[in-house]
C-alpha cells in the first residue's frame, strides 16, 4: 500500500477538539517516534520516554530555546499497536486557549511533527487494521450526526454492524465460489442437469443486500435532516410557531404584516429525527422589491420542502387563499394544515386541520407527534442498521447487479465461467465496502472528507 497522499507512518499532529476557546483542548499526535519527539517539549521527559502505554503524565510544555513554560498539561502515552491509529501516539490535554494551542502545535512542528491532513488518524487506523472501511466512515458520520438518533445509528455502524452484515453474506458467496471453482477445475465431470450449484445463497444475498440498500434513504434523512417549512398568510403565526419549535425567540414576531421578509433556518430534532426547519415570509401581494424577493425565495424553499406546515390564522378563519391551498394540497401527505390562535378563535376547526395556539402552547405536542409520524414513518429504533454513505450504496447496487447476473446465468445454465466472473465482481464490490479491496484513490477520497484531527 503506497502512494497515499500522505506518508502513513511519519509523526503527525493535529488539534482534535474544536478550534475555539474552551476549558480543555486535546492535541493528538501519532507516528514513528511520537513519544521521543514529544518528550523534547515536555518537562517530565525522562519519565515519559520510559513510560508504558496507557499511562498519563503530568507536566509542562516547555520551549527549550527560550527556556519558557508554555502550558500545564497531562499527556497520555499509547504504545503500538494499542492506540486509535495502531501506532505509537501521545495525546496532550492542555488548556483551551487559542494562543496556547497555537504555540504548542508550533513547538511540536519544530521538533519534527507534521500537521495532519483531514482524516489522517482514521486512515492510519484503517491501514493498521484497527477498523474496516465502513467503520472508518462511521467515525465521520458520528462526528457529523445532528440528532441523538443519527448518533446512535452511526454508532451501530462504528461497532461493525455493516461489516458483520456484509461479511456473513460474503462468506456464503465465497462458499458458492469454491463449489463453482471445483467444477471448473474438473471440466470433464458432467455439468448440467441438476449439478450441485446451489443458487439459494445468491437469492438470499440479493434479498439481504436490497434490504440494506433500502435503508439508505432513511439513513440519509438522519444525516442531512428533513426540510420542513412553514407557509401561510402573513400574521397567521408562522414565526411564533417557529420560535416555539426552537424554544427560543429566533424569528421576529409582530402584528405588522410582512415582518419576516426572507426565510430563517434552524436545526431542530423532532423525536430524534433531525429537521431543518424554515420560517418563511408570508405569501401575500407585496409591492416592495425586497419583500417580493423574500417571497420568491420562500416559495422556492416551500417547493423543495419534504413537509410543509401551512398555518391558518384561526382568529380570522380560512381566507380564499387558504381555501385554495387546502383544496389543492389537503389530500396529500406533504402539507399539514395548522389552525393557529385557537385561544382567540371560536370558529369550528375544519377536519384534518391541527388546532394549536402558539401563545398558550395548546395542541403543540400533538402537532409535534403528528409531524414526526408524518416524516415517512421514521420512528425506527436506534438499534437498526442503516447505511448512510453513497459510496456504500453504489457498491451494494453493483453487488446486486452482479448477483442478478449470477442468478440468471445459473437459471439459463450458461457456462460456469460467466457465473464465476459475475460472482467475483459481486464479491469485489462487497470487499470494497469493508475495504478489503481498496485503492489509494478510494481511500484518499473517503478520508479527505474528514475533519483534521480525526
Ligand atoms: N392570540 C394569539 N396570537 C398569536 C398566536 N400566534 C401568533 N399570534 C400573534 O399574531 C401576530 C403575528 O404573529 P407572527 O408569528 O409574526 O406571524 P407570521 O407573520 O405568520 O410570522 C403576532 O402579534 C403574534 O403575537 C396565537 O396562538 N394566539
Ligand atoms: Mg413571520
CSV table of C-alpha atoms and ligand atoms in Angstrom, one decimal:
chain,number,residue,atom,x,y,z
A,1,UNK,CA,0.0,0.0,0.0
A,2,UNK,CA,1.8,3.1,-1.2
A,3,UNK,CA,1.2,6.3,-3.0
A,4,UNK,CA,-1.2,7.7,-0.4
A,5,UNK,CA,-1.5,11.5,-0.4
A,6,UNK,CA,0.2,11.2,2.9
A,7,UNK,CA,3.1,9.2,4.3
A,8,UNK,CA,1.5,6.7,6.6
A,9,UNK,CA,4.0,6.4,9.4
A,10,UNK,CA,5.7,9.8,9.9
A,11,UNK,CA,4.9,11.7,13.1
A,12,UNK,CA,1.8,13.9,12.7
A,13,UNK,CA,0.0,16.4,15.0
A,14,UNK,CA,-3.4,18.0,15.0
A,15,UNK,CA,-5.9,19.7,17.3
A,16,UNK,CA,-8.6,17.1,17.9
A,17,UNK,CA,-11.1,19.4,19.6
A,18,UNK,CA,-12.8,22.4,18.1
A,19,UNK,CA,-10.7,25.5,17.3
A,20,UNK,CA,-12.4,27.7,19.9
A,21,UNK,CA,-11.9,28.9,23.4
A,22,UNK,CA,-12.7,26.1,25.9
A,23,UNK,CA,-11.8,24.6,29.3
A,24,UNK,CA,-9.6,21.9,27.8
A,25,UNK,CA,-8.3,21.1,24.4
A,26,UNK,CA,-6.9,17.8,23.0
A,27,UNK,CA,-3.9,17.8,20.7
A,28,UNK,CA,-3.3,14.5,19.1
A,29,UNK,CA,-0.1,13.0,17.7
A,30,UNK,CA,0.7,9.7,16.1
A,31,UNK,CA,3.5,8.0,14.2
A,32,UNK,CA,7.1,6.9,14.3
A,33,UNK,CA,8.9,8.3,17.4
A,34,UNK,CA,6.0,10.3,18.7
A,35,UNK,CA,6.9,9.7,22.4
A,36,UNK,CA,10.5,10.6,21.9
A,37,UNK,CA,9.7,13.7,19.9
A,38,UNK,CA,7.1,14.9,22.3
A,39,UNK,CA,9.5,14.4,25.2
A,40,UNK,CA,11.6,17.2,23.7
A,41,UNK,CA,9.0,19.8,24.6
A,42,UNK,CA,7.8,18.1,27.9
A,43,UNK,CA,9.2,19.0,31.3
A,44,UNK,CA,8.9,15.4,32.6
A,45,UNK,CA,10.8,14.0,29.6
A,46,UNK,CA,12.8,11.2,31.3
A,47,UNK,CA,9.8,9.5,32.9
A,48,UNK,CA,7.8,10.0,29.7
A,49,UNK,CA,10.3,8.2,27.5
A,50,UNK,CA,10.4,5.2,29.7
A,51,UNK,CA,6.6,5.0,30.2
A,52,UNK,CA,4.4,2.1,29.2
A,53,UNK,CA,1.3,2.5,27.1
A,54,UNK,CA,-1.9,3.7,28.7
A,55,UNK,CA,-0.2,6.0,31.2
A,56,UNK,CA,-0.8,9.6,32.0
A,57,UNK,CA,1.9,12.1,32.7
A,58,UNK,CA,1.6,15.5,34.3
A,59,UNK,CA,4.0,18.3,33.4
A,60,UNK,CA,4.7,21.5,31.4
A,61,UNK,CA,5.1,22.1,27.8
A,62,UNK,CA,8.4,23.9,27.6
A,63,UNK,CA,10.0,25.9,24.9
A,64,UNK,CA,13.6,24.7,25.3
A,65,UNK,CA,15.1,27.5,23.2
A,66,UNK,CA,13.5,30.3,25.1
A,67,UNK,CA,13.6,28.4,28.4
A,68,UNK,CA,10.0,29.2,28.8
A,69,UNK,CA,6.9,27.3,30.1
A,70,UNK,CA,4.1,27.3,27.6
A,71,UNK,CA,1.3,25.4,29.3
A,72,UNK,CA,0.5,22.9,32.1
A,73,UNK,CA,-0.8,19.7,30.6
A,74,UNK,CA,-1.3,16.0,31.0
A,75,UNK,CA,-0.1,13.7,28.3
A,76,UNK,CA,-1.5,10.2,27.5
A,77,UNK,CA,1.0,7.8,26.1
A,78,UNK,CA,-0.1,4.9,23.8
A,79,UNK,CA,2.4,2.3,22.6
A,80,UNK,CA,1.9,0.5,19.3
A,81,UNK,CA,-0.3,-1.3,18.4
A,82,UNK,CA,-2.6,-0.3,21.3
A,83,UNK,CA,-3.9,3.1,20.1
A,84,UNK,CA,-6.5,4.5,17.9
A,85,UNK,CA,-4.2,4.5,14.9
A,86,UNK,CA,-2.4,1.4,15.9
A,87,UNK,CA,0.8,3.5,16.1
A,88,UNK,CA,2.8,5.0,18.9
A,89,UNK,CA,0.9,8.1,19.9
A,90,UNK,CA,0.7,10.9,22.5
A,91,UNK,CA,-2.5,12.8,23.3
A,92,UNK,CA,-2.0,16.1,25.1
A,93,UNK,CA,-4.7,17.6,27.2
A,94,UNK,CA,-3.9,21.3,27.5
A,95,UNK,CA,-5.9,24.5,28.4
A,96,UNK,CA,-8.3,25.5,25.7
A,97,UNK,CA,-6.7,28.9,24.9
A,98,UNK,CA,-6.2,29.6,21.3
A,99,UNK,CA,-2.8,31.3,21.5
A,100,UNK,CA,-1.7,28.5,23.8
A,101,UNK,CA,-2.8,25.8,21.4
A,102,UNK,CA,-1.1,27.5,18.5
A,103,UNK,CA,2.2,27.7,20.4
A,104,UNK,CA,2.1,24.1,21.4
A,105,UNK,CA,1.4,23.0,17.9
A,106,UNK,CA,4.2,25.2,16.6
A,107,UNK,CA,6.6,23.7,19.1
A,108,UNK,CA,5.6,20.2,18.1
A,109,UNK,CA,6.2,21.1,14.4
A,110,UNK,CA,9.6,22.5,15.3
A,111,UNK,CA,10.7,19.2,16.8
A,112,UNK,CA,9.5,17.2,13.8
A,113,UNK,CA,5.8,16.6,13.7
A,114,UNK,CA,4.0,17.4,10.5
A,115,UNK,CA,0.5,18.9,10.6
A,116,UNK,CA,-2.0,16.1,9.8
A,117,UNK,CA,-4.4,16.2,6.9
A,118,UNK,CA,-8.1,15.6,7.1
A,119,UNK,CA,-8.9,12.1,8.4
A,120,UNK,CA,-5.3,11.1,8.6
A,121,UNK,CA,-5.6,9.5,12.0
A,122,UNK,CA,-8.5,7.4,11.0
A,123,UNK,CA,-6.9,6.4,7.7
A,124,UNK,CA,-3.9,5.1,9.7
A,125,UNK,CA,-6.3,3.2,11.9
A,126,UNK,CA,-7.8,1.6,8.8
A,127,UNK,CA,-4.5,0.8,7.3
A,128,UNK,CA,-3.3,-0.8,10.5
A,129,UNK,CA,-6.3,-3.0,10.7
A,130,UNK,CA,-8.0,-1.2,13.6
A,131,UNK,CA,-11.2,-0.9,11.7
A,132,UNK,CA,-12.7,-1.7,8.4
A,133,UNK,CA,-13.7,1.0,5.9
A,134,UNK,CA,-17.3,1.1,6.8
A,135,UNK,CA,-16.3,1.7,10.4
A,136,UNK,CA,-13.9,4.5,9.4
A,137,UNK,CA,-16.8,6.1,7.5
A,138,UNK,CA,-18.9,5.8,10.6
A,139,UNK,CA,-16.4,7.8,12.6
A,140,UNK,CA,-17.1,10.8,10.3
A,141,UNK,CA,-20.8,10.1,10.5
A,142,UNK,CA,-20.7,10.1,14.3
A,143,UNK,CA,-18.9,13.4,14.4
A,144,UNK,CA,-21.3,15.0,12.0
A,145,UNK,CA,-24.5,13.5,13.5
A,146,UNK,CA,-27.1,16.1,14.3
A,147,UNK,CA,-29.5,14.2,16.5
A,148,UNK,CA,-29.4,11.6,19.1
A,149,UNK,CA,-30.9,9.1,16.7
A,150,UNK,CA,-28.4,9.8,14.0
A,151,UNK,CA,-25.7,9.5,16.5
A,152,UNK,CA,-26.9,6.1,17.7
A,153,UNK,CA,-27.3,4.8,14.2
A,154,UNK,CA,-23.8,5.8,13.3
A,155,UNK,CA,-22.5,4.2,16.5
A,156,UNK,CA,-24.1,0.9,15.2
A,157,UNK,CA,-22.0,1.2,12.1
A,158,UNK,CA,-18.9,2.0,14.1
A,159,UNK,CA,-19.3,-1.1,16.2
A,160,UNK,CA,-19.1,-3.1,13.0
A,161,UNK,CA,-22.7,-3.5,12.0
A,162,UNK,CA,-22.2,-3.0,8.3
A,163,UNK,CA,-19.0,-5.2,8.4
A,164,UNK,CA,-20.8,-8.1,10.1
A,165,UNK,CA,-23.7,-8.0,7.8
A,166,UNK,CA,-21.6,-7.9,4.7
A,167,UNK,CA,-19.2,-10.4,6.0
A,168,UNK,CA,-21.9,-13.0,6.6
A,169,UNK,CA,-23.2,-12.6,3.1
A,170,UNK,CA,-19.7,-12.7,1.7
A,171,UNK,CA,-18.9,-16.0,3.4
A,172,UNK,CA,-21.8,-17.7,1.8
A,173,UNK,CA,-20.9,-16.4,-1.6
A,174,UNK,CA,-17.3,-17.5,-1.1
A,175,UNK,CA,-18.6,-21.0,-0.4
A,176,UNK,CA,-20.5,-20.9,-3.6
A,177,UNK,CA,-17.4,-19.7,-5.4
A,178,UNK,CA,-15.4,-22.6,-4.2
A,179,UNK,CA,-18.1,-25.1,-5.4
A,180,UNK,CA,-18.0,-23.4,-8.8
A,181,UNK,CA,-14.2,-23.4,-8.9
A,182,UNK,CA,-14.1,-27.1,-8.1
A,183,UNK,CA,-16.4,-27.8,-11.1
A,184,UNK,CA,-14.4,-25.5,-13.3
A,185,UNK,CA,-11.2,-27.3,-12.3
A,186,UNK,CA,-12.7,-30.7,-13.3
A,187,UNK,CA,-14.2,-29.8,-16.6
A,188,UNK,CA,-14.6,-33.5,-17.6
A,189,UNK,CA,-17.2,-34.0,-14.9
A,190,UNK,CA,-20.7,-33.9,-16.1
A,191,UNK,CA,-22.1,-30.5,-15.5
A,192,UNK,CA,-25.6,-29.8,-16.5
A,193,UNK,CA,-28.8,-31.3,-15.3
A,194,UNK,CA,-29.1,-30.8,-11.6
A,195,UNK,CA,-25.4,-30.1,-10.9
A,196,UNK,CA,-24.9,-29.0,-7.3
A,197,UNK,CA,-24.5,-25.3,-7.7
A,198,UNK,CA,-27.0,-24.1,-5.1
A,199,UNK,CA,-28.5,-20.8,-6.1
A,200,UNK,CA,-30.2,-20.3,-2.7
A,201,UNK,CA,-27.4,-18.3,-1.3
A,202,UNK,CA,-27.4,-16.0,-4.3
A,203,UNK,CA,-31.1,-15.3,-3.9
A,204,UNK,CA,-30.7,-14.8,-0.2
A,205,UNK,CA,-27.8,-12.5,-0.7
A,206,UNK,CA,-29.7,-10.4,-3.2
A,207,UNK,CA,-32.6,-10.0,-0.8
A,208,UNK,CA,-30.3,-9.0,2.1
A,209,UNK,CA,-28.4,-6.5,0.1
A,210,UNK,CA,-31.5,-4.9,-1.3
A,211,UNK,CA,-32.9,-4.5,2.2
A,212,UNK,CA,-29.7,-2.7,3.1
A,213,UNK,CA,-29.9,-0.5,0.1
A,214,UNK,CA,-33.4,0.5,1.1
A,215,UNK,CA,-32.1,1.8,4.4
A,216,UNK,CA,-30.0,4.4,2.6
A,217,UNK,CA,-32.9,6.8,2.0
A,218,UNK,CA,-33.8,6.8,5.7
A,219,UNK,CA,-30.1,6.8,6.7
A,220,UNK,CA,-29.7,9.9,4.6
A,221,UNK,CA,-32.6,11.7,6.3
A,222,UNK,CA,-30.9,11.1,9.6
A,223,UNK,CA,-27.8,12.6,8.2
A,224,UNK,CA,-29.0,15.5,6.2
A,225,UNK,CA,-32.2,16.3,8.1
A,226,UNK,CA,-35.6,16.6,6.7
A,227,UNK,CA,-36.6,20.0,5.3
A,228,UNK,CA,-39.7,21.3,7.0
A,229,UNK,CA,-41.0,24.7,6.1
A,230,UNK,CA,-43.7,27.0,7.4
A,231,UNK,CA,-46.1,28.5,4.9
A,232,UNK,CA,-49.3,30.5,5.1
A,233,UNK,CA,-50.6,34.1,5.0
A,234,UNK,CA,-48.9,36.9,6.9
A,235,UNK,CA,-49.7,37.2,10.6
A,236,UNK,CA,-51.0,33.7,10.8
A,237,UNK,CA,-48.4,33.0,13.4
A,238,UNK,CA,-45.7,31.2,11.4
A,239,UNK,CA,-42.8,32.9,13.2
A,240,UNK,CA,-44.4,32.4,16.6
A,241,UNK,CA,-44.7,28.6,15.9
A,242,UNK,CA,-41.2,28.5,14.5
A,243,UNK,CA,-39.9,30.0,17.8
A,244,UNK,CA,-41.9,27.5,19.8
A,245,UNK,CA,-40.2,24.6,18.0
A,246,UNK,CA,-36.8,26.2,18.6
A,247,UNK,CA,-37.7,27.1,22.2
A,248,UNK,CA,-36.1,30.5,21.6
A,249,UNK,CA,-37.0,33.8,20.0
A,250,UNK,CA,-35.2,33.5,16.7
A,251,UNK,CA,-37.7,34.8,14.3
A,252,UNK,CA,-39.3,38.3,14.8
A,253,UNK,CA,-42.9,38.0,15.8
A,254,UNK,CA,-45.0,41.1,15.1
A,255,UNK,CA,-48.5,42.1,14.3
A,256,UNK,CA,-47.2,44.1,11.4
A,257,UNK,CA,-47.8,42.2,8.1
A,258,UNK,CA,-44.7,41.2,6.2
A,259,UNK,CA,-42.3,41.2,9.1
A,260,UNK,CA,-40.5,38.1,8.0
A,261,UNK,CA,-39.2,39.1,4.6
A,262,UNK,CA,-36.8,36.3,3.9
A,263,UNK,CA,-36.5,32.9,5.4
A,264,UNK,CA,-34.8,31.8,8.6
A,265,UNK,CA,-33.4,28.3,9.0
A,266,UNK,CA,-32.6,26.3,12.1
A,267,UNK,CA,-31.8,22.7,13.1
A,268,UNK,CA,-34.2,21.1,15.5
A,269,UNK,CA,-34.8,17.5,16.5
A,270,UNK,CA,-38.3,16.1,16.4
A,271,UNK,CA,-38.4,12.7,18.2
A,272,UNK,CA,-34.8,12.1,17.3
A,273,UNK,CA,-35.2,13.0,13.6
A,274,UNK,CA,-33.0,15.9,12.6
A,275,UNK,CA,-35.1,18.6,11.0
A,276,UNK,CA,-34.1,21.7,9.1
A,277,UNK,CA,-36.9,24.0,9.9
A,278,UNK,CA,-37.6,27.1,7.8
A,279,UNK,CA,-39.7,30.1,8.7
A,280,UNK,CA,-40.7,31.9,5.6
A,281,UNK,CA,-42.1,35.2,4.5
A,282,UNK,CA,-45.9,35.2,4.4
A,283,UNK,CA,-47.2,34.8,0.9
A,284,UNK,CA,-49.1,37.9,0.1
A,285,UNK,CA,-49.4,40.5,-2.6
A,286,UNK,CA,-46.5,42.8,-1.9
A,287,UNK,CA,-45.1,45.6,-3.9
A,288,UNK,CA,-41.8,46.3,-2.1
A,289,UNK,CA,-39.0,44.8,-4.2
A,290,UNK,CA,-37.2,43.4,-1.1
A,291,UNK,CA,-40.3,41.7,0.1
A,292,UNK,CA,-41.1,40.4,-3.4
A,293,UNK,CA,-37.6,38.8,-3.5
A,294,UNK,CA,-38.2,37.4,0.0
A,295,UNK,CA,-41.4,35.8,-1.1
A,296,UNK,CA,-39.8,34.4,-4.2
A,297,UNK,CA,-37.1,32.7,-2.1
A,298,UNK,CA,-39.7,31.5,0.4
A,299,UNK,CA,-41.7,29.9,-2.4
A,300,UNK,CA,-38.5,28.1,-3.5
A,301,UNK,CA,-38.0,26.7,0.0
A,302,UNK,CA,-41.6,25.6,0.3
A,303,UNK,CA,-41.5,23.9,-3.1
A,304,UNK,CA,-38.5,21.9,-2.1
A,305,UNK,CA,-39.6,21.0,1.5
A,306,UNK,CA,-40.4,17.5,2.4
A,307,UNK,CA,-43.1,18.7,4.7
A,308,UNK,CA,-44.9,22.0,4.6
A,309,UNK,CA,-46.6,23.3,7.7
A,310,UNK,CA,-49.4,25.6,6.4
A,311,UNK,CA,-50.6,27.9,9.1
A,312,UNK,CA,-54.1,29.4,9.1
A,313,UNK,CA,-55.0,32.3,11.3
A,314,UNK,CA,-57.8,30.8,13.3
A,315,UNK,CA,-58.9,34.1,14.7
A,316,UNK,CA,-59.7,35.2,11.1
A,317,UNK,CA,-60.7,31.8,9.6
A,318,UNK,CA,-59.8,30.4,6.3
A,319,UNK,CA,-59.1,33.1,3.7
A,320,UNK,CA,-59.7,32.5,0.0
A,321,UNK,CA,-56.0,31.8,-0.5
A,322,UNK,CA,-56.0,29.3,2.4
A,323,UNK,CA,-59.0,27.5,1.0
A,324,UNK,CA,-57.3,27.3,-2.4
A,325,UNK,CA,-54.2,25.7,-0.9
A,326,UNK,CA,-56.3,23.4,1.3
A,327,UNK,CA,-58.3,22.1,-1.7
A,328,UNK,CA,-55.2,21.6,-3.7
A,329,UNK,CA,-53.0,20.0,-1.1
A,330,UNK,CA,-55.3,18.8,1.7
A,331,UNK,CA,-55.4,15.3,0.4
A,332,UNK,CA,-51.7,14.7,0.0
A,333,UNK,CA,-49.1,13.9,2.7
A,334,UNK,CA,-46.8,16.7,2.0
A,335,UNK,CA,-48.8,19.5,3.5
A,336,UNK,CA,-50.0,19.7,7.1
A,337,UNK,CA,-52.6,22.3,8.0
A,338,UNK,CA,-52.5,24.1,11.3
A,339,UNK,CA,-55.3,26.2,12.8
A,340,UNK,CA,-53.4,28.7,15.0
A,341,UNK,CA,-54.7,31.1,17.6
A,342,UNK,CA,-57.3,28.7,19.0
A,343,UNK,CA,-57.1,30.8,22.2
A,344,UNK,CA,-58.7,33.6,20.1
A,345,UNK,CA,-60.9,31.6,17.9
A,346,UNK,CA,-64.4,30.3,18.4
A,347,UNK,CA,-64.7,29.0,14.8
A,348,UNK,CA,-65.1,25.3,14.1
A,349,UNK,CA,-61.8,23.8,13.1
A,350,UNK,CA,-62.1,22.0,9.7
A,351,UNK,CA,-61.4,18.3,9.7
A,352,UNK,CA,-57.8,17.4,9.1
A,353,UNK,CA,-56.5,20.7,10.4
A,354,UNK,CA,-54.5,20.8,13.7
A,355,UNK,CA,-55.8,23.2,16.3
A,356,UNK,CA,-52.9,24.9,18.2
A,357,UNK,CA,-52.1,28.1,20.0
A,358,UNK,CA,-48.6,29.5,19.6
A,359,UNK,CA,-49.3,31.7,22.6
A,360,UNK,CA,-50.6,29.1,25.1
A,361,UNK,CA,-48.8,26.1,23.6
A,362,UNK,CA,-52.1,24.2,23.5
A,363,UNK,CA,-52.0,21.4,20.9
A,364,UNK,CA,-48.3,21.8,20.3
A,365,UNK,CA,-47.2,18.4,21.5
A,366,UNK,CA,-49.9,16.6,19.4
A,367,UNK,CA,-48.7,18.6,16.4
A,368,UNK,CA,-45.1,17.6,17.1
A,369,UNK,CA,-46.1,13.9,17.2
A,370,UNK,CA,-48.1,14.2,14.0
A,371,UNK,CA,-45.2,15.8,12.3
A,372,UNK,CA,-42.8,13.1,13.4
A,373,UNK,CA,-45.0,10.2,12.3
A,374,UNK,CA,-45.6,12.2,9.1
A,375,UNK,CA,-41.9,12.1,8.4
A,376,UNK,CA,-42.5,8.9,6.4
A,377,UNK,CA,-42.8,6.6,9.3
A,378,UNK,CA,-39.3,7.3,10.5
A,379,UNK,CA,-39.9,6.3,14.1
A,380,UNK,CA,-37.5,3.5,13.9
A,381,UNK,CA,-35.4,2.3,16.8
A,382,UNK,CA,-31.8,3.4,17.1
A,383,UNK,CA,-30.7,-0.2,17.0
A,384,UNK,CA,-31.4,-0.8,13.4
A,385,UNK,CA,-28.7,-1.0,10.9
A,386,UNK,CA,-28.8,1.7,8.2
A,387,UNK,CA,-26.3,2.8,5.7
A,388,UNK,CA,-25.5,6.5,5.3
A,389,UNK,CA,-22.8,6.5,2.7
A,390,UNK,CA,-23.4,7.0,-1.0
A,391,UNK,CA,-20.3,5.1,-1.7
A,392,UNK,CA,-21.6,2.1,0.2
A,393,UNK,CA,-25.0,2.3,-1.6
A,394,UNK,CA,-23.4,2.3,-5.0
A,395,UNK,CA,-21.2,-0.7,-4.2
A,396,UNK,CA,-24.2,-2.6,-2.8
A,397,UNK,CA,-26.0,-1.8,-6.1
A,398,UNK,CA,-23.1,-3.1,-8.0
A,399,UNK,CA,-23.1,-6.3,-6.0
A,400,UNK,CA,-26.8,-6.8,-6.5
A,401,UNK,CA,-26.4,-6.3,-10.3
A,402,UNK,CA,-23.6,-8.8,-10.4
A,403,UNK,CA,-25.5,-11.4,-8.3
A,404,UNK,CA,-28.6,-11.0,-10.5
A,405,UNK,CA,-26.3,-11.9,-13.4
A,406,UNK,CA,-25.2,-15.0,-11.5
A,407,UNK,CA,-28.8,-15.9,-10.8
A,408,UNK,CA,-29.7,-15.5,-14.5
A,409,UNK,CA,-26.7,-17.5,-15.7
A,410,UNK,CA,-27.4,-20.3,-13.3
A,411,UNK,CA,-31.0,-20.4,-14.4
A,412,UNK,CA,-30.1,-20.4,-18.1
A,413,UNK,CA,-27.3,-22.9,-17.5
A,414,UNK,CA,-24.8,-20.6,-19.1
A,415,UNK,CA,-21.2,-21.6,-18.7
A,416,UNK,CA,-19.8,-21.6,-15.2
A,417,UNK,CA,-17.0,-19.3,-16.3
A,418,UNK,CA,-19.5,-16.5,-16.8
A,419,UNK,CA,-21.1,-17.3,-13.4
A,420,UNK,CA,-17.7,-17.1,-11.7
A,421,UNK,CA,-16.9,-13.8,-13.3
A,422,UNK,CA,-20.1,-12.2,-12.1
A,423,UNK,CA,-19.7,-13.7,-8.7
A,424,UNK,CA,-16.2,-12.4,-8.4
A,425,UNK,CA,-17.4,-8.9,-9.3
A,426,UNK,CA,-20.1,-9.1,-6.6
A,427,UNK,CA,-17.6,-10.2,-4.1
A,428,UNK,CA,-15.2,-7.4,-5.1
A,429,UNK,CA,-17.9,-4.8,-4.7
A,430,UNK,CA,-18.7,-6.2,-1.2
A,431,UNK,CA,-15.0,-6.2,-0.4
A,432,UNK,CA,-14.7,-2.6,-1.4
A,433,UNK,CA,-17.4,-1.6,1.2
A,434,UNK,CA,-15.3,-3.0,4.0
A,435,UNK,CA,-12.0,-2.0,2.4
A,436,UNK,CA,-10.5,-5.4,1.9
A,437,UNK,CA,-10.4,-4.5,-1.8
A,438,UNK,CA,-9.3,-0.9,-2.0
A,439,UNK,CA,-7.2,1.5,-3.9
A,440,UNK,CA,-5.4,4.7,-2.9
A,441,UNK,CA,-7.9,6.8,-4.8
A,442,UNK,CA,-10.8,5.3,-2.9
A,443,UNK,CA,-9.1,5.9,0.4
A,444,UNK,CA,-7.9,9.4,-0.4
A,445,UNK,CA,-11.3,10.2,-1.5
A,446,UNK,CA,-13.0,9.0,1.7
A,447,UNK,CA,-10.6,10.4,4.2
A,448,UNK,CA,-10.3,13.8,2.6
A,449,UNK,CA,-13.9,14.4,3.6
A,450,UNK,CA,-13.0,14.1,7.3
A,451,UNK,CA,-12.1,16.9,9.6
A,452,UNK,CA,-8.5,17.4,10.6
A,453,UNK,CA,-7.7,15.7,13.9
A,454,UNK,CA,-9.9,12.7,13.1
B,1,LIG,N1,-53.7,35.2,20.4
B,1,LIG,C1,-52.8,34.6,19.7
B,1,LIG,N2,-51.9,35.4,19.0
B,1,LIG,C2,-51.0,34.9,18.2
B,1,LIG,C3,-50.8,33.5,18.2
B,1,LIG,N3,-49.7,33.2,17.4
B,1,LIG,C4,-49.3,34.4,16.9
B,1,LIG,N4,-50.0,35.4,17.5
B,1,LIG,C5,-49.8,36.9,17.2
B,1,LIG,O1,-50.1,37.1,15.8
B,1,LIG,C6,-49.2,38.1,15.3
B,1,LIG,C7,-48.4,37.6,14.1
B,1,LIG,O2,-47.5,36.5,14.5
B,1,LIG,P1,-46.3,36.1,13.7
B,1,LIG,O3,-45.7,34.9,14.3
B,1,LIG,O4,-45.4,37.2,13.5
B,1,LIG,O5,-47.0,35.7,12.3
B,1,LIG,P2,-46.3,35.4,10.9
B,1,LIG,O6,-46.5,36.7,10.1
B,1,LIG,O7,-47.1,34.3,10.3
B,1,LIG,O8,-44.9,35.0,11.1
B,1,LIG,C8,-48.3,38.5,16.5
B,1,LIG,O9,-48.8,39.6,17.0
B,1,LIG,C9,-48.4,37.3,17.4
B,1,LIG,O10,-48.2,37.7,18.8
B,1,LIG,C10,-51.7,32.7,19.0
B,1,LIG,O11,-51.6,31.4,19.0
B,1,LIG,N5,-52.6,33.3,19.7
B,2,LIG,MG1,-43.2,35.9,10.3
